[in-house]
Short mmCIF file of C-alpha atoms in Angstrom, two decimals:
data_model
loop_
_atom_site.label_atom_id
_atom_site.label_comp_id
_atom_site.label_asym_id
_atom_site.label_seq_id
_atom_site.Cartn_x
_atom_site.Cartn_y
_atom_site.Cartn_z
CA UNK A 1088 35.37 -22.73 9.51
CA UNK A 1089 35.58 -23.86 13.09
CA UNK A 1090 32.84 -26.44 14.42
CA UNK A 1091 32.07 -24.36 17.41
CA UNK A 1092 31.62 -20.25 17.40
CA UNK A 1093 31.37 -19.56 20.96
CA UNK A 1094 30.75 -16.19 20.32
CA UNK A 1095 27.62 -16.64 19.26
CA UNK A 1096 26.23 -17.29 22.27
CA UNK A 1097 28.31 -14.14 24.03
CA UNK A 1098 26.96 -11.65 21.53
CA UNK A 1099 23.45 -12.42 23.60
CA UNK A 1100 20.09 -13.04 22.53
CA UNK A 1101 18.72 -10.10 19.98
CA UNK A 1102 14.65 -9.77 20.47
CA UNK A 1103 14.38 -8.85 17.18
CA UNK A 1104 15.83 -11.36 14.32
CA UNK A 1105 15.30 -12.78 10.88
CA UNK A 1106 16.48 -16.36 10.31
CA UNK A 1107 17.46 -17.18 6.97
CA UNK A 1108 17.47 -20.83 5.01
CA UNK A 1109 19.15 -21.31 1.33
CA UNK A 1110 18.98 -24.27 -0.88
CA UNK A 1111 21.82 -24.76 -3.09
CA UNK A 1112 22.68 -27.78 -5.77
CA UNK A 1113 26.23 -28.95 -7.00
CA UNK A 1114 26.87 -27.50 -10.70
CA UNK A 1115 29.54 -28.69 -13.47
CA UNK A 1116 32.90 -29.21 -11.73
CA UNK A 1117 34.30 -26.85 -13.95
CA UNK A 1118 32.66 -24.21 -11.99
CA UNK A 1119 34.29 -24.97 -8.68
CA UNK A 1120 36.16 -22.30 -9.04
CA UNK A 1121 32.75 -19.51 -9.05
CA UNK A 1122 30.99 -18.68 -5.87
CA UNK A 1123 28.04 -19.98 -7.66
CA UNK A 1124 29.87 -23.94 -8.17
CA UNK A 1125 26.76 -24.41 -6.11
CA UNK A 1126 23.71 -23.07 -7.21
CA UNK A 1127 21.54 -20.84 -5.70
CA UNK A 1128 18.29 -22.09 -6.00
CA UNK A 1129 16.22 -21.03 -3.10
CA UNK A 1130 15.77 -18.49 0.13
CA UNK A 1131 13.45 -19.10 3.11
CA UNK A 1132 13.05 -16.29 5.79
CA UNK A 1133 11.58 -16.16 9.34
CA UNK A 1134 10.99 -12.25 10.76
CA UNK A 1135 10.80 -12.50 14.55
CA UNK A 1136 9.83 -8.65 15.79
CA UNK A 1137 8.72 -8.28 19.68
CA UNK A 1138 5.28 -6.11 20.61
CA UNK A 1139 5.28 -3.36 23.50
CA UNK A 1140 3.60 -5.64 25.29
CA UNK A 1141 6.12 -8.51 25.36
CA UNK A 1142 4.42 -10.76 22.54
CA UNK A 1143 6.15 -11.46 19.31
CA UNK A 1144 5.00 -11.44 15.53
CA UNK A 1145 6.40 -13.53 13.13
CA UNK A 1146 6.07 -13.74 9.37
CA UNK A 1147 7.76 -16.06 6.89
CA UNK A 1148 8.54 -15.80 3.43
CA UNK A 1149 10.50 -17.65 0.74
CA UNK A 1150 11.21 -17.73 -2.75
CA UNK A 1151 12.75 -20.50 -5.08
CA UNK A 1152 14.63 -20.46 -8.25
CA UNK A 1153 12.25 -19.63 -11.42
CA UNK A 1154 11.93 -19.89 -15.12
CA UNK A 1155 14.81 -17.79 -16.78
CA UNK A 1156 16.13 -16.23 -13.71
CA UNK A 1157 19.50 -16.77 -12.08
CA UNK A 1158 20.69 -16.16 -8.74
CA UNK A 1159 20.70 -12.92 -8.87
CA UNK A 1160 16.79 -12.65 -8.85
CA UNK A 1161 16.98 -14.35 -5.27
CA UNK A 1162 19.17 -11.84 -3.97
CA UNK A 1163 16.93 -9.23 -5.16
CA UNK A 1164 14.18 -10.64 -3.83
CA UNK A 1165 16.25 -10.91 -0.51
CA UNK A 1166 17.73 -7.06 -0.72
CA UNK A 1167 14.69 -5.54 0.59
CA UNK A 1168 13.83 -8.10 3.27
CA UNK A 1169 17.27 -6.98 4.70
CA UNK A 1170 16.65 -4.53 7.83
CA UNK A 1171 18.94 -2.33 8.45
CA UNK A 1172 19.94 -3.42 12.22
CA UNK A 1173 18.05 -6.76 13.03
CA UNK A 1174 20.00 -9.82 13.92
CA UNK A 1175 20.50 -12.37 11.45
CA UNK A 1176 20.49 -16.09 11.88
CA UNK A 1177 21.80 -18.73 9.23
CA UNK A 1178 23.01 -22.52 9.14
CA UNK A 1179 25.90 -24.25 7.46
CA UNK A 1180 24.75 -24.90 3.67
CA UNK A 1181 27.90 -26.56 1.92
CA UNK A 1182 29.19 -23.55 3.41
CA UNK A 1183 28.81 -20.55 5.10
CA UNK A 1184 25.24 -18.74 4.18
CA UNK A 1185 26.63 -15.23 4.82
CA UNK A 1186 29.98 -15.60 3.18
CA UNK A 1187 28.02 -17.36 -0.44
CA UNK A 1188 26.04 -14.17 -0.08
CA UNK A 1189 28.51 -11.89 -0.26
CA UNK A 1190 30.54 -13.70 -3.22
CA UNK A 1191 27.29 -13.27 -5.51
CA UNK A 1192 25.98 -10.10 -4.33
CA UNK A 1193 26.14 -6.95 -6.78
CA UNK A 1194 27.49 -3.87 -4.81
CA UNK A 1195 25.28 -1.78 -6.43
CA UNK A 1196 21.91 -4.07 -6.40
CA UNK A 1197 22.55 -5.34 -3.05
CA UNK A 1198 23.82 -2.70 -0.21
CA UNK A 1199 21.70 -4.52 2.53
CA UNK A 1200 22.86 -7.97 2.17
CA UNK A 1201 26.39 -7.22 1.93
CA UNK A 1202 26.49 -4.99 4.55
CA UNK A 1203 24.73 -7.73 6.40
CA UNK A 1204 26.88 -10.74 5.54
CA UNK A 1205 30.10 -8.74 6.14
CA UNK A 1206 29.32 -8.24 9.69
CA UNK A 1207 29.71 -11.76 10.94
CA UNK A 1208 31.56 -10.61 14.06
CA UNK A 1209 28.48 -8.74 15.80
CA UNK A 1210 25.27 -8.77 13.68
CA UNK A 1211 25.37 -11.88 11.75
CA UNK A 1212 24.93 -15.13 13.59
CA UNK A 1213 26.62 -17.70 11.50
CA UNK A 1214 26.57 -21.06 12.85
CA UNK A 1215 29.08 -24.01 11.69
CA UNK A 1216 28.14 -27.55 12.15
CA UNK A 1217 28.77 -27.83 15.55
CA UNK A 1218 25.89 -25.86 16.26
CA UNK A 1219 23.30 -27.91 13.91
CA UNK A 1220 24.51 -30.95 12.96
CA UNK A 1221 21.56 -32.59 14.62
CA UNK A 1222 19.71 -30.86 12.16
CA UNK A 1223 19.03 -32.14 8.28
CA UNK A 1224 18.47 -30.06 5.02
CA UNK A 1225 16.45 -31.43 2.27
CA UNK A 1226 18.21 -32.86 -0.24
CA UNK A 1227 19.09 -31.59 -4.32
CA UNK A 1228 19.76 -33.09 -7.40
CA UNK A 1229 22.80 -32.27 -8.90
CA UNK A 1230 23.14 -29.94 -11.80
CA UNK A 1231 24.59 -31.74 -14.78
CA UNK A 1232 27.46 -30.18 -17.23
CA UNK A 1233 26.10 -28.93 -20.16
CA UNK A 1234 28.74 -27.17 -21.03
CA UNK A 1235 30.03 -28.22 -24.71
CA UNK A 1236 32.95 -30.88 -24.95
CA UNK A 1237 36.15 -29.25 -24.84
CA UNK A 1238 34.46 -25.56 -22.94
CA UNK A 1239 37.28 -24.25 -21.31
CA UNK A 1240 36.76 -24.22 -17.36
CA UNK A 1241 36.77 -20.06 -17.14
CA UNK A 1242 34.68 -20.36 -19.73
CA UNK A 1243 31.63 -22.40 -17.78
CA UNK A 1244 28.44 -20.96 -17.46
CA UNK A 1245 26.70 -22.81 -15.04
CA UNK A 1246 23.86 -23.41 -17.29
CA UNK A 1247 20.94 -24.23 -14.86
CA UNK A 1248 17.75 -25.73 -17.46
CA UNK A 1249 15.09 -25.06 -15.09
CA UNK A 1250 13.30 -28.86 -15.65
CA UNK A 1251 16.52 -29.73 -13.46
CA UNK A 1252 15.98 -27.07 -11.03
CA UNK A 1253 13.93 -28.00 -7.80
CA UNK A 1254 10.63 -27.27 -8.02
CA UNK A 1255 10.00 -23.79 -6.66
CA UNK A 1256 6.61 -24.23 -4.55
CA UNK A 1257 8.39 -27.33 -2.85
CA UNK A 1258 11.23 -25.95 -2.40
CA UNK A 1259 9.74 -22.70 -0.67
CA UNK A 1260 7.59 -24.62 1.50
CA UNK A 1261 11.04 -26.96 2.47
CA UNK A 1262 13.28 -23.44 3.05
CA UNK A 1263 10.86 -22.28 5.34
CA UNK A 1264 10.89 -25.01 7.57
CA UNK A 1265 14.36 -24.60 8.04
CA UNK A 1266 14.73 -21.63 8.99
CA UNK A 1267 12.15 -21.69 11.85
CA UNK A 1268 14.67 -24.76 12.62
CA UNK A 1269 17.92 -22.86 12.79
CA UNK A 1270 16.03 -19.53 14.73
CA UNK A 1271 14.94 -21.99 17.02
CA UNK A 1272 18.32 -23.74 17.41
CA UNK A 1273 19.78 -20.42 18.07
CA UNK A 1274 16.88 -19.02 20.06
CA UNK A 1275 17.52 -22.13 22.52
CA UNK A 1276 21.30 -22.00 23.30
CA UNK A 1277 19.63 -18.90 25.72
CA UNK A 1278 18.28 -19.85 29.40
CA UNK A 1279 17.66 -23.25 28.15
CA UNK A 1280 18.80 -25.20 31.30
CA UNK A 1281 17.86 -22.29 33.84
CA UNK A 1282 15.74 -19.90 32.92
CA UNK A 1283 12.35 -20.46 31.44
CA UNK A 1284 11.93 -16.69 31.87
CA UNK A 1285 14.59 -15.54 29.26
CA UNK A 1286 13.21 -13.61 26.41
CA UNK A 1287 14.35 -16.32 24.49
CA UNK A 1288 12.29 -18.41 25.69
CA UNK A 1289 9.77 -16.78 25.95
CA UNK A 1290 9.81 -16.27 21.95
CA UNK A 1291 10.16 -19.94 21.52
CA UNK A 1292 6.70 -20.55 23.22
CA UNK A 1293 5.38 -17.81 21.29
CA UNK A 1294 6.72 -19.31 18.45
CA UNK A 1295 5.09 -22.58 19.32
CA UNK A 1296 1.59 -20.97 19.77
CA UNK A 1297 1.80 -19.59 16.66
CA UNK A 1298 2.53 -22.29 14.45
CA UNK A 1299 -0.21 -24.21 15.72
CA UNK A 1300 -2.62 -21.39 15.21
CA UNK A 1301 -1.14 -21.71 11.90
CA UNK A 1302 -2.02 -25.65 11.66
CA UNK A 1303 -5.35 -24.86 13.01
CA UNK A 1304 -6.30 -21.97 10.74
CA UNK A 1305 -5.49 -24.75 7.53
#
């Protein structure tokens, strides 16, 4: 993956967006060889939708890794929360968001996301590290091998015991955070130097208000 995408930028500013976060955690070595040889453990959204009347609502939402699920429950949490035409934001996680996405996705459970995650040219905003790497994740434990001695490696199952698993209220509140971070990375590569009036910026301030109405209403 390049550092930079320049297109980014070029493919404009898109009023409405959802930003999306993911936590993932290193699994037995044997499993380097899965899409899943780092856990998916967690998915934070930001919605971003503008009013008639040139305001903006936003919602967030996240969900992390529980009891007896797999992977697989986050994407079908996710499916739904997939529109059909809005922008999409994501940051570098070990990797690229949409391209993990589309490895573990079921064709049949999971139309929206890959239809999403294939469309990195035009719909999907991907950015590499050269975009964020002022910006910091929160960190994982590693997921230990307890695979039996001697388990051949096509053979691993990625066993996740969910004591080792971050805890899913933490984790939620953590994905969530970053994805507000990486909208509003994205959200400020537009009129940043020279034009407070872009509708970029004017979502950021919006975006500003409403967290600390958010603080306040605590």
């Amino acid at each position: 993956m390049s550092l930079i995408d320049l297109s980014i930028e070029q493919r404009g500013y898109a009023p409405a967006s959802i930003a999306l976060a993911v936590r993932t955690i290193g699994a037995c070595p044997a499993a380097g060889h899965r899409p899943d040889s780092r856990i998916l453990c967690g998915i934070g959204l930001l919605s971003v939708t503008p009013e008639v009347g040139g305001g903006y609502i936003f919602a967030t939402n996240a969900r992390g890794l529980g009891e007896g699920e797999s992977p697989l429950s986050l994407l079908d949490w996710l499916q739904p929360r997939i529109p059909a035409a809005t922008g999409i934001i994501s940051w570098n996680n070990w990797g690229s968001v949409p391209r993990r996405l589309l490895a573990l996705a079921d064709p049949l459970r999971h139309p929206n996301i890959i239809s999403a995650a294939a469309d990195t040219s035009a719909r999907w905003r991907d950015m590499p590290r050269g975009h964020t790497w002022h910006m910091r994740q929160a960190r994982a434990m590693l997921m230990p091998c307890v695979c039996p001695l001697g388990t051949r490696v096509d053979e691993c199952d990625a066993v996740m015991p969910t004591a080792l698993l971050p805890d899913p209220a933490t984790t939620s509140s953590e994905l969530i955070g970053e994805a507000i971070a990486g909208w509003q990375c994205w959200a400020r590569s537009f009129g940043d130097f020279d034009d407070a009036n872009h509708p970029a910026q004017a979502a950021l301030r919006a975006l500003d208000r409403w967290r600390t109405g958010q603080r306040t209403a605590r």
